[in-house]
CSV table of C-alpha atoms and ligand atoms in Angstrom, one decimal:
chain,number,residue,atom,x,y,z
A,1,MET,CA,67.5,90.7,-2.1
A,2,PRO,CA,67.5,92.9,1.2
A,3,THR,CA,69.6,95.9,1.3
A,4,THR,CA,71.3,96.8,4.3
A,5,VAL,CA,70.9,100.3,5.5
A,6,ARG,CA,72.4,102.7,8.3
A,7,ALA,CA,70.1,103.0,11.9
A,8,TYR,CA,71.0,104.0,15.0
A,9,ALA,CA,69.0,101.0,17.4
A,10,ALA,CA,68.1,100.8,21.2
A,11,PRO,CA,70.2,97.4,21.8
A,12,SER,CA,68.8,97.3,25.5
A,13,ALA,CA,66.1,98.6,27.8
A,14,THR,CA,69.0,100.9,29.5
A,15,GLU,CA,71.6,101.5,27.1
A,16,PRO,CA,72.2,104.3,25.1
A,17,LEU,CA,71.0,104.4,21.3
A,18,VAL,CA,73.8,103.1,18.7
A,19,PRO,CA,75.2,103.5,15.1
A,20,THR,CA,74.1,99.9,13.4
A,21,THR,CA,72.8,98.3,10.2
A,22,ILE,CA,69.4,96.9,9.4
A,23,GLU,CA,67.9,94.9,6.2
A,24,ARG,CA,65.5,96.6,4.6
A,25,ARG,CA,63.2,94.0,2.8
A,26,ASP,CA,63.4,94.1,-1.2
A,27,VAL,CA,60.9,95.9,-2.5
A,28,GLY,CA,57.7,94.2,-3.0
A,29,ALA,CA,55.1,94.7,-5.5
A,30,ASN,CA,52.9,97.1,-4.0
A,31,ASP,CA,56.2,98.6,-1.9
A,32,VAL,CA,57.8,101.9,-2.1
A,33,MET,CA,61.3,102.6,-1.4
A,34,ILE,CA,62.0,105.9,0.6
A,35,ALA,CA,65.1,107.6,1.1
A,36,ILE,CA,64.5,109.0,4.7
A,37,ARG,CA,65.4,112.7,4.9
A,38,TYR,CA,64.8,113.5,8.1
A,39,ALA,CA,63.4,111.2,11.4
A,40,GLY,CA,61.1,113.0,14.5
A,41,ILE,CA,61.8,112.3,17.6
A,42,CYS,CA,58.5,111.6,19.3
A,43,HIS,CA,58.1,110.6,23.1
A,44,SER,CA,56.5,107.6,22.2
A,45,ASP,CA,60.0,106.1,21.3
A,46,ILE,CA,61.4,107.0,24.5
A,47,HIS,CA,58.4,104.8,25.7
A,48,THR,CA,59.2,102.3,23.7
A,49,VAL,CA,62.8,101.5,24.2
A,50,ARG,CA,62.7,101.8,27.9
A,51,GLY,CA,60.0,99.2,28.1
A,52,ASP,CA,57.3,101.5,29.3
A,53,TRP,CA,54.9,99.8,27.7
A,54,GLY,CA,56.0,96.6,28.0
A,55,ALA,CA,59.0,94.0,26.7
A,56,ILE,CA,60.4,94.4,23.2
A,57,ALA,CA,63.2,92.6,21.3
A,58,TYR,CA,66.2,94.2,21.2
A,59,PRO,CA,68.3,96.0,19.3
A,60,GLN,CA,64.9,98.4,17.7
A,61,VAL,CA,65.3,101.4,15.7
A,62,VAL,CA,62.7,103.2,16.6
A,63,GLY,CA,61.3,106.4,15.1
A,64,HIS,CA,57.4,106.8,13.5
A,65,GLU,CA,57.7,110.5,12.0
A,66,ILE,CA,59.6,110.0,8.6
A,67,ALA,CA,59.5,111.8,5.6
A,68,GLY,CA,61.6,111.6,2.6
A,69,GLU,CA,61.9,110.6,-1.2
A,70,VAL,CA,60.8,108.1,-3.3
A,71,VAL,CA,63.6,105.9,-4.6
A,72,GLU,CA,62.1,102.8,-5.9
A,73,VAL,CA,58.5,101.7,-6.6
A,74,GLY,CA,57.2,97.8,-7.4
A,75,ALA,CA,55.9,96.8,-10.1
A,76,GLU,CA,52.4,97.2,-9.2
A,77,VAL,CA,52.7,100.3,-8.0
A,78,THR,CA,50.9,103.5,-10.0
A,79,SER,CA,50.1,106.1,-7.2
A,80,PHE,CA,53.9,107.0,-6.2
A,81,ALA,CA,56.8,107.4,-8.6
A,82,VAL,CA,60.6,107.4,-8.1
A,83,GLY,CA,61.2,111.1,-6.4
A,84,ASP,CA,57.8,111.8,-5.3
A,85,ARG,CA,58.2,113.4,-2.2
A,86,VAL,CA,56.7,111.4,1.1
A,87,GLY,CA,56.0,110.3,4.1
A,88,VAL,CA,55.2,107.8,6.6
A,89,GLY,CA,54.1,108.1,10.5
A,90,CYS,CA,53.2,105.7,13.0
A,91,MET,CA,51.7,102.4,10.8
A,92,VAL,CA,52.5,101.0,8.0
A,93,ASN,CA,49.6,98.4,7.5
A,94,SER,CA,46.5,96.9,8.8
A,95,CYS,CA,43.9,94.0,8.1
A,96,ARG,CA,41.9,95.9,5.3
A,97,GLU,CA,38.8,94.0,5.9
A,98,CYS,CA,38.0,94.9,9.3
A,99,GLU,CA,35.1,97.2,9.6
A,100,ASN,CA,36.8,100.3,11.2
A,101,CYS,CA,39.6,99.9,8.2
A,102,ARG,CA,36.9,100.2,5.9
A,103,ALA,CA,35.8,103.8,7.1
A,104,GLY,CA,39.3,104.6,6.5
A,105,LEU,CA,40.5,104.4,10.9
A,106,GLU,CA,42.9,101.9,9.7
A,107,ASN,CA,44.6,103.1,13.1
A,108,TYR,CA,41.4,101.4,15.0
A,109,CYS,CA,42.0,98.4,12.7
A,110,ALA,CA,40.2,95.8,14.7
A,111,LYS,CA,43.3,93.0,14.1
A,112,GLY,CA,45.8,95.9,15.6
A,113,ASN,CA,47.4,98.1,13.2
A,114,THR,CA,51.5,97.3,12.2
A,115,GLY,CA,53.2,99.8,13.9
A,116,THR,CA,56.1,101.4,11.7
A,117,TYR,CA,58.2,99.7,14.7
A,118,ALA,CA,58.6,97.3,17.6
A,119,SER,CA,55.4,95.3,15.6
A,120,VAL,CA,55.2,92.0,13.8
A,121,ASP,CA,55.2,92.7,10.5
A,122,ARG,CA,53.2,90.4,7.8
A,123,ASP,CA,56.6,88.2,7.1
A,124,GLY,CA,57.2,87.8,11.1
A,125,THR,CA,59.5,90.2,11.4
A,126,ILE,CA,60.3,92.8,13.7
A,127,THR,CA,59.2,96.0,12.4
A,128,GLN,CA,62.2,98.9,12.2
A,129,GLY,CA,61.1,102.4,12.1
A,130,GLY,CA,62.7,105.5,10.9
A,131,TYR,CA,66.5,106.3,12.9
A,132,SER,CA,67.5,104.8,9.5
A,133,THR,CA,68.6,105.9,5.7
A,134,HIS,CA,66.0,104.2,3.9
A,135,VAL,CA,62.6,102.6,4.7
A,136,VAL,CA,60.4,99.9,2.8
A,137,VAL,CA,56.7,100.6,2.6
A,138,ASP,CA,53.3,99.2,1.8
A,139,LYS,CA,52.0,101.7,-0.9
A,140,ASP,CA,49.0,102.5,1.1
A,141,PHE,CA,50.5,103.6,4.2
A,142,VAL,CA,52.6,105.9,2.2
A,143,LEU,CA,51.8,109.5,2.3
A,144,ARG,CA,52.0,112.9,0.2
A,145,ILE,CA,53.9,115.7,1.4
A,146,PRO,CA,53.2,119.2,-0.1
A,147,GLU,CA,55.4,121.3,-2.2
A,148,ALA,CA,54.2,124.2,0.5
A,149,ILE,CA,56.5,121.6,3.3
A,150,PRO,CA,59.8,121.1,3.9
A,151,TYR,CA,60.9,117.9,4.5
A,152,GLU,CA,62.3,118.5,8.1
A,153,ALA,CA,58.6,120.4,8.8
A,154,ALA,CA,56.7,117.4,7.0
A,155,ALA,CA,57.8,114.8,9.7
A,156,PRO,CA,56.7,115.9,12.9
A,157,LEU,CA,53.5,116.3,11.5
A,158,LEU,CA,53.2,112.5,10.8
A,159,CYS,CA,52.9,111.5,13.9
A,160,ALA,CA,52.4,114.7,16.7
A,161,GLY,CA,50.7,116.3,14.0
A,162,ILE,CA,47.9,114.2,13.2
A,163,THR,CA,47.5,113.0,16.9
A,164,THR,CA,46.4,115.7,17.7
A,165,TYR,CA,44.5,117.4,14.3
A,166,SER,CA,42.2,114.2,14.5
A,167,PRO,CA,41.0,114.6,18.2
A,168,LEU,CA,40.5,118.4,17.1
A,169,ALA,CA,38.7,117.6,14.1
A,170,HIS,CA,36.8,114.6,15.4
A,171,TRP,CA,35.9,116.9,18.6
A,172,ASN,CA,34.8,119.8,16.1
A,173,ALA,CA,37.6,122.2,17.7
A,174,GLY,CA,36.5,125.3,15.8
A,175,PRO,CA,35.2,129.3,16.0
A,176,GLY,CA,33.1,129.6,19.1
A,177,LYS,CA,34.6,126.3,20.9
A,178,LYS,CA,37.4,126.8,23.7
A,179,VAL,CA,40.2,124.2,23.9
A,180,ALA,CA,42.4,123.9,26.7
A,181,VAL,CA,46.1,121.8,25.3
A,182,VAL,CA,47.8,120.5,28.3
A,183,GLY,CA,51.3,120.0,28.2
A,184,MET,CA,53.4,122.3,25.3
A,185,GLY,CA,55.9,120.1,24.1
A,186,GLY,CA,55.9,117.9,20.7
A,187,LEU,CA,51.8,117.0,20.8
A,188,GLY,CA,51.2,120.1,22.6
A,189,HIS,CA,52.6,122.6,20.5
A,190,MET,CA,51.0,120.8,16.9
A,191,ALA,CA,48.0,120.8,19.3
A,192,VAL,CA,48.0,124.6,19.8
A,193,LYS,CA,48.6,125.8,16.0
A,194,ILE,CA,45.9,123.9,14.9
A,195,ALA,CA,43.4,124.1,16.9
A,196,VAL,CA,44.1,128.1,16.4
A,197,ALA,CA,44.1,127.4,12.6
A,198,MET,CA,41.0,125.7,13.1
A,199,GLY,CA,39.7,128.9,14.3
A,200,ALA,CA,39.0,127.8,18.3
A,201,ASP,CA,39.9,129.3,21.3
A,202,VAL,CA,43.0,128.3,22.8
A,203,THR,CA,44.7,128.1,26.4
A,204,VAL,CA,47.6,126.5,27.3
A,205,LEU,CA,48.1,124.4,30.2
A,206,SER,CA,52.0,124.4,31.2
A,207,GLN,CA,53.8,123.3,33.8
A,208,SER,CA,55.6,126.9,34.1
A,209,LEU,CA,55.1,129.8,32.2
A,210,SER,CA,58.8,129.6,30.8
A,211,LYS,CA,57.5,129.3,27.2
A,212,GLN,CA,53.9,131.3,27.5
A,213,ALA,CA,56.0,134.0,24.8
A,214,ASP,CA,55.6,131.0,22.7
A,215,GLY,CA,52.7,129.9,23.4
A,216,LEU,CA,50.8,133.5,22.5
A,217,ALA,CA,53.0,133.6,19.6
A,218,PHE,CA,51.8,130.3,18.2
A,219,GLY,CA,47.8,132.2,18.7
A,220,ALA,CA,47.1,130.7,22.3
A,221,LYS,CA,45.0,133.4,23.7
A,222,ASP,CA,45.8,132.4,27.3
A,223,TYR,CA,48.4,130.6,28.8
A,224,TYR,CA,48.3,129.5,32.2
A,225,ALA,CA,50.8,127.3,34.8
A,226,THR,CA,49.5,124.3,36.7
A,227,SER,CA,51.8,124.7,39.3
A,228,ASP,CA,49.5,127.8,40.6
A,229,ARG,CA,46.6,126.1,42.0
A,230,GLU,CA,45.0,129.6,41.5
A,231,THR,CA,44.6,128.2,37.6
A,232,PHE,CA,42.3,125.4,38.6
A,233,ARG,CA,39.8,128.1,40.3
A,234,THR,CA,40.4,130.6,37.7
A,235,LEU,CA,39.3,128.2,34.4
A,236,ALA,CA,36.8,125.6,36.6
A,237,SER,CA,34.0,124.7,33.9
A,238,THR,CA,35.5,126.7,31.0
A,239,PHE,CA,36.9,124.6,28.4
A,240,ASP,CA,34.6,122.5,25.7
A,241,LEU,CA,37.8,120.4,24.9
A,242,ILE,CA,40.7,119.3,26.6
A,243,ILE,CA,43.9,117.6,25.0
A,244,ASN,CA,46.0,116.2,27.5
A,245,THR,CA,49.4,115.7,25.9
A,246,VAL,CA,51.5,114.7,29.4
A,247,SER,CA,52.8,111.9,28.9
A,248,SER,CA,53.2,110.8,32.7
A,249,ALA,CA,50.3,109.8,34.9
A,250,ASP,CA,52.0,111.9,37.7
A,251,LEU,CA,49.4,114.7,37.3
A,252,ASP,CA,46.1,115.4,39.1
A,253,ILE,CA,43.7,114.4,36.6
A,254,ASN,CA,40.3,115.5,38.4
A,255,ALA,CA,41.4,118.5,39.0
A,256,TYR,CA,41.6,119.3,34.6
A,257,LEU,CA,38.7,117.4,34.8
A,258,LYS,CA,36.7,119.8,36.5
A,259,LEU,CA,38.0,122.5,34.0
A,260,LEU,CA,35.3,121.3,31.4
A,261,ARG,CA,32.1,122.6,31.2
A,262,LEU,CA,28.7,121.4,30.1
A,263,ASP,CA,29.2,118.7,27.7
A,264,GLY,CA,32.8,119.1,27.6
A,265,THR,CA,35.4,116.1,26.7
A,266,MET,CA,38.9,115.7,27.6
A,267,VAL,CA,40.7,113.6,25.4
A,268,ASN,CA,44.1,111.9,26.8
A,269,VAL,CA,46.8,111.3,24.0
A,270,GLY,CA,49.4,111.1,26.5
A,271,ALA,CA,50.0,107.8,26.7
A,272,PRO,CA,51.2,106.9,30.4
A,273,PRO,CA,51.6,103.5,31.4
A,274,GLU,CA,50.3,103.6,34.4
A,275,PRO,CA,46.3,104.6,35.2
A,276,LEU,CA,44.7,107.8,35.5
A,277,PRO,CA,42.8,107.7,38.6
A,278,VAL,CA,39.4,108.9,37.5
A,279,ARG,CA,36.6,109.9,40.1
A,280,VAL,CA,33.1,109.5,38.7
A,281,PHE,CA,31.4,112.0,40.4
A,282,THR,CA,33.8,114.7,38.4
A,283,LEU,CA,32.2,113.7,35.4
A,284,PHE,CA,29.0,113.3,36.3
A,285,THR,CA,29.1,117.4,37.0
A,286,ASN,CA,28.8,119.1,34.0
A,287,ARG,CA,28.2,115.9,32.2
A,288,ARG,CA,32.2,115.7,31.3
A,289,SER,CA,33.5,113.1,29.0
A,290,PHE,CA,37.2,111.6,29.6
A,291,ALA,CA,38.1,110.0,26.7
A,292,GLY,CA,41.3,108.6,24.3
A,293,SER,CA,42.3,109.1,20.8
A,294,SER,CA,45.2,107.0,18.7
A,295,ILE,CA,46.7,108.6,15.6
A,296,GLY,CA,44.6,109.2,12.7
A,297,GLY,CA,43.8,107.1,9.6
A,298,ILE,CA,45.2,107.2,6.6
A,299,ALA,CA,43.0,109.2,4.0
A,300,GLU,CA,42.6,111.6,7.6
A,301,THR,CA,46.5,111.7,7.7
A,302,GLN,CA,46.7,113.5,4.2
A,303,GLU,CA,43.6,115.5,4.8
A,304,MET,CA,46.0,116.9,8.1
A,305,LEU,CA,48.8,117.4,5.6
A,306,ASP,CA,47.0,119.3,3.4
A,307,PHE,CA,45.4,121.7,5.8
A,308,CYS,CA,49.1,122.3,7.0
A,309,ALA,CA,50.4,123.3,4.1
A,310,GLU,CA,46.7,125.3,2.9
A,311,HIS,CA,47.5,127.3,6.8
A,312,GLY,CA,51.0,127.7,7.1
A,313,VAL,CA,50.7,125.2,10.2
A,314,ALA,CA,54.0,123.4,10.8
A,315,PRO,CA,56.2,122.0,13.8
A,316,GLU,CA,58.6,124.6,15.7
A,317,ILE,CA,62.1,121.9,15.4
A,318,GLU,CA,65.4,121.4,16.4
A,319,LEU,CA,67.8,119.3,13.9
A,320,ILE,CA,69.7,117.2,15.1
A,321,SER,CA,72.5,114.8,13.9
A,322,ALA,CA,72.8,111.1,15.0
A,323,ASP,CA,75.1,111.6,17.6
A,324,GLN,CA,73.1,114.0,19.2
A,325,ILE,CA,70.0,111.3,19.7
A,326,ASN,CA,70.6,110.3,23.0
A,327,GLU,CA,71.3,113.4,24.8
A,328,ALA,CA,67.7,114.7,22.7
A,329,TYR,CA,66.2,111.8,24.9
A,330,GLU,CA,67.3,113.1,27.9
A,331,ARG,CA,66.3,116.6,27.2
A,332,VAL,CA,62.9,115.4,25.9
A,333,LEU,CA,62.6,113.4,29.5
A,334,ARG,CA,63.3,116.6,31.6
A,335,SER,CA,60.1,118.5,28.7
A,336,ASP,CA,63.1,120.4,27.9
A,337,VAL,CA,62.3,120.5,23.9
A,338,ARG,CA,61.2,123.0,21.8
A,339,TYR,CA,59.4,121.5,20.4
A,340,ARG,CA,60.4,119.0,18.1
A,341,PHE,CA,63.6,116.7,17.4
A,342,VAL,CA,64.6,115.9,14.4
A,343,ILE,CA,67.2,114.1,12.9
A,344,ASP,CA,69.4,114.6,9.9
A,345,THR,CA,69.2,111.1,8.5
A,346,ALA,CA,72.8,112.1,6.4
A,347,THR,CA,74.7,112.0,9.3
A,348,LEU,CA,73.1,108.4,10.4
B,401,NAP,P1,56.8,115.6,24.5
B,401,NAP,O1,57.5,116.4,24.1
B,401,NAP,O2,57.5,115.5,25.9
B,401,NAP,O3,55.5,116.7,25.5
B,401,NAP,C1,54.8,116.2,27.3
B,401,NAP,C2,54.8,117.5,28.1
B,401,NAP,O4,53.8,117.5,29.0
B,401,NAP,C3,56.3,117.8,28.5
B,401,NAP,O5,56.9,118.6,27.3
B,401,NAP,C4,55.8,118.9,29.7
B,401,NAP,O6,54.9,120.4,29.1
B,401,NAP,C5,54.5,117.9,29.6
B,401,NAP,N1,54.7,117.1,31.3
B,401,NAP,C6,55.6,116.0,31.1
B,401,NAP,N2,55.6,115.8,32.5
B,401,NAP,C7,54.7,116.1,33.2
B,401,NAP,C8,54.4,115.6,34.4
B,401,NAP,N3,54.6,115.2,35.1
B,401,NAP,N4,53.1,117.0,34.4
B,401,NAP,C9,52.5,117.9,33.8
B,401,NAP,N5,53.3,118.1,32.5
B,401,NAP,C10,54.1,116.6,32.1
B,401,NAP,O7,56.3,114.5,24.6
B,401,NAP,P2,55.0,114.0,23.3
B,401,NAP,O8,56.0,113.5,22.0
B,401,NAP,O9,54.5,115.3,23.1
B,401,NAP,O10,54.0,113.3,23.6
B,401,NAP,C11,53.4,113.3,24.4
B,401,NAP,C12,52.9,112.0,25.3
B,401,NAP,O11,51.9,111.5,24.1
B,401,NAP,C13,53.5,110.8,24.9
B,401,NAP,O12,53.5,109.9,26.2
B,401,NAP,C14,53.4,110.1,24.0
B,401,NAP,O13,53.9,108.5,23.7
B,401,NAP,C15,52.1,110.0,23.2
B,401,NAP,N6,51.3,109.8,22.1
B,401,NAP,C16,50.5,109.5,21.9
B,401,NAP,C17,49.5,109.2,20.9
B,401,NAP,C18,48.3,108.8,20.7
B,401,NAP,O14,48.8,108.3,19.7
B,401,NAP,N7,47.9,108.8,21.8
B,401,NAP,C19,50.8,109.4,19.6
B,401,NAP,C20,51.9,110.0,19.9
B,401,NAP,C21,52.6,110.2,21.1
B,401,NAP,P3,55.0,121.4,30.0
B,401,NAP,O15,56.5,121.6,30.1
B,401,NAP,O16,54.5,122.4,29.2
B,401,NAP,O17,54.2,121.0,30.7
B,402,ZN,ZN1,55.0,109.6,18.0
B,403,ZN,ZN1,41.2,96.4,9.8
């Protein structure tokens, strides 16, 4: 029997989210049912419900930064037990057979991974995300939350944490490397903290200096305002790696690319719906690369959680109740977030 659970859903692209109930499938042999304690608000949730990335079916429950406790396990599940502290990120399944899946890169599944929300599930239904009290997920897509990380701090790591950890690790952020983070919101502030923990020399490039004290407290060496054109002259050909977390295409991408030194790479994790007009001549200079990166694989997500526990890396969160979700969305859209809204699901 499916279970009816409380949730918050978007009724359409233009209306506020509202309280509702949804059905969670019966716990299958390989499934785990999780009582969700906290769910983070990612800018991707907003892009999705507002239809920025294309039309979706409504009503839709979003949320892919999920932390909670196992309350039921399927007959074949031996890796998790009732009471375990667990998390779920941006995907809940993949084909498991393609080259990328076999390499542990389920996020790059050749057939497309099954997203935690707004994705067609194996049973043909549309997946519904973490702004709800419970979720049923295949055990292979469930992560362990280390004891050192409280549930509410673990939630944002499941997307903002892994999305920044993965490119930082892949492009070898570490001692002797100069890393810039563009945009200090949910992803950006995690990128700063993780890159600092990896030993890199970190600079924040934010629209203004209003969050400078925070950035320096997170361990950044420098902090510059991108509204000041002088910043782009001062920092020309400086960085080995730039992580761009900006959610909008409304920025001069070539001006940022010019900040890369020889063989430097700019990785876009920000996901604006519009294209970015990269000039190839900007790439010719210094043999620069422009790249993208999408979340991370399951094994790497566990590695990231363990890394954060070991290095004391945690997000800065603002806990909210369910009735504050719509206001939180408006604040994220105004870049007024310090630095991740997390929903206490007891208030749903
Ligand atoms: P967020 O909290 O809103 O952070 C984005 C930050 O970008 C803002 O805080 C702001 O920082 C800066 N910004 C916003 N508009 C700007 C503009 N017009 N020009 C310059 N800077 C601007 O959002 P988030 O949750 O971190 O997500 C960021 C983006 O990453 C979204 O597009 C999201 O969909 C995407 N994302 C991608 C992946 C992936 O797998 N690749 C995963 C998760 C999220 P300052 O105020 O410091 O300038
Ligand atoms: Zn996300
Ligand atoms: Zn696959």
